[in-house]
PDB file of C-alpha atoms in Angstrom:
ATOM      1  CA  MET A 260       5.796   0.784   5.181  1.00 73.00           C
ATOM      2  CA  ALA A 261       3.396   3.299   6.716  1.00 90.00           C
ATOM      3  CA  VAL A 262       0.922   5.122   4.476  1.00 93.00           C
ATOM      4  CA  LYS A 263       2.001   8.762   4.120  1.00 92.00           C
ATOM      5  CA  LYS A 264      -0.242  10.527   1.586  1.00 94.00           C
ATOM      6  CA  GLU A 265      -3.308  10.228  -0.617  1.00 95.00           C
ATOM      7  CA  GLY A 266      -2.728   8.830  -4.099  1.00 96.00           C
ATOM      8  CA  GLU A 267       0.027   6.395  -3.100  1.00 96.00           C
ATOM      9  CA  LYS A 268      -0.238   3.012  -4.811  1.00 97.00           C
ATOM     10  CA  TYR A 269       0.576  -0.255  -3.079  1.00 97.00           C
ATOM     11  CA  SER A 270       0.879  -3.758  -4.504  1.00 98.00           C
ATOM     12  CA  CYS A 271       1.001  -7.235  -2.963  1.00 98.00           C
ATOM     13  CA  SER A 272       4.048  -9.172  -4.138  1.00 97.00           C
ATOM     14  CA  ILE A 273       2.250 -12.492  -3.508  1.00 98.00           C
ATOM     15  CA  CYS A 274      -1.223 -12.207  -5.096  1.00 98.00           C
ATOM     16  CA  GLY A 275      -0.918  -8.975  -7.103  1.00 97.00           C
ATOM     17  CA  ASN A 276      -3.697  -7.012  -5.342  1.00 98.00           C
ATOM     18  CA  GLN A 277      -3.268  -3.266  -5.792  1.00 98.00           C
ATOM     19  CA  VAL A 278      -4.523  -0.433  -3.564  1.00 96.00           C
ATOM     20  CA  VAL A 279      -4.691   3.337  -4.107  1.00 97.00           C
ATOM     21  CA  VAL A 280      -4.883   5.413  -0.905  1.00 96.00           C
ATOM     22  CA  THR A 281      -7.929   7.706  -0.785  1.00 96.00           C
ATOM     23  CA  LYS A 282      -7.693   8.684   2.903  1.00 95.00           C
ATOM     24  CA  VAL A 283      -4.637   8.551   5.148  1.00 95.00           C
ATOM     25  CA  GLY A 284      -5.344   6.989   8.507  1.00 90.00           C
ATOM     26  CA  GLY A 285      -1.855   5.885   9.463  1.00 83.00           C
ATOM     27  CA  GLY A 286      -0.731   2.326   9.872  1.00 91.00           C
ATOM     28  CA  GLU A 287       0.548  -0.197   7.368  1.00 95.00           C
ATOM     29  CA  LEU A 288      -1.229  -1.973   4.509  1.00 96.00           C
ATOM     30  CA  VAL A 289      -0.963  -5.763   4.764  1.00 97.00           C
ATOM     31  CA  CYS A 290      -2.051  -8.435   2.278  1.00 98.00           C
ATOM     32  CA  CYS A 291      -1.411 -12.208   2.340  1.00 98.00           C
ATOM     33  CA  GLY A 292       0.147 -11.721   5.788  1.00 97.00           C
ATOM     34  CA  LYS A 293       2.943  -9.444   4.536  1.00 97.00           C
ATOM     35  CA  PRO A 294       3.340  -5.653   4.188  1.00 97.00           C
ATOM     36  CA  MET A 295       2.351  -4.307   0.765  1.00 97.00           C
ATOM     37  CA  ASP A 296       5.004  -2.658  -1.429  1.00 97.00           C
ATOM     38  CA  LEU A 297       4.805   1.006  -2.461  1.00 96.00           C
ATOM     39  CA  VAL A 298       4.590   1.293  -6.264  1.00 96.00           C
ATOM     40  CA  GLU A 299       6.664   4.205  -7.539  1.00 86.00           C
TER      41      GLU A 299
END
């Protein structure tokens, strides 16, 4: 899933790492070799 806006939260379903977007640069967040999931 491509990053769309600041403040979005993403989580890795494998290791549990979490990321909050502070600057949108496009692209997709990947952790443990898989795309991270958007946390709603």
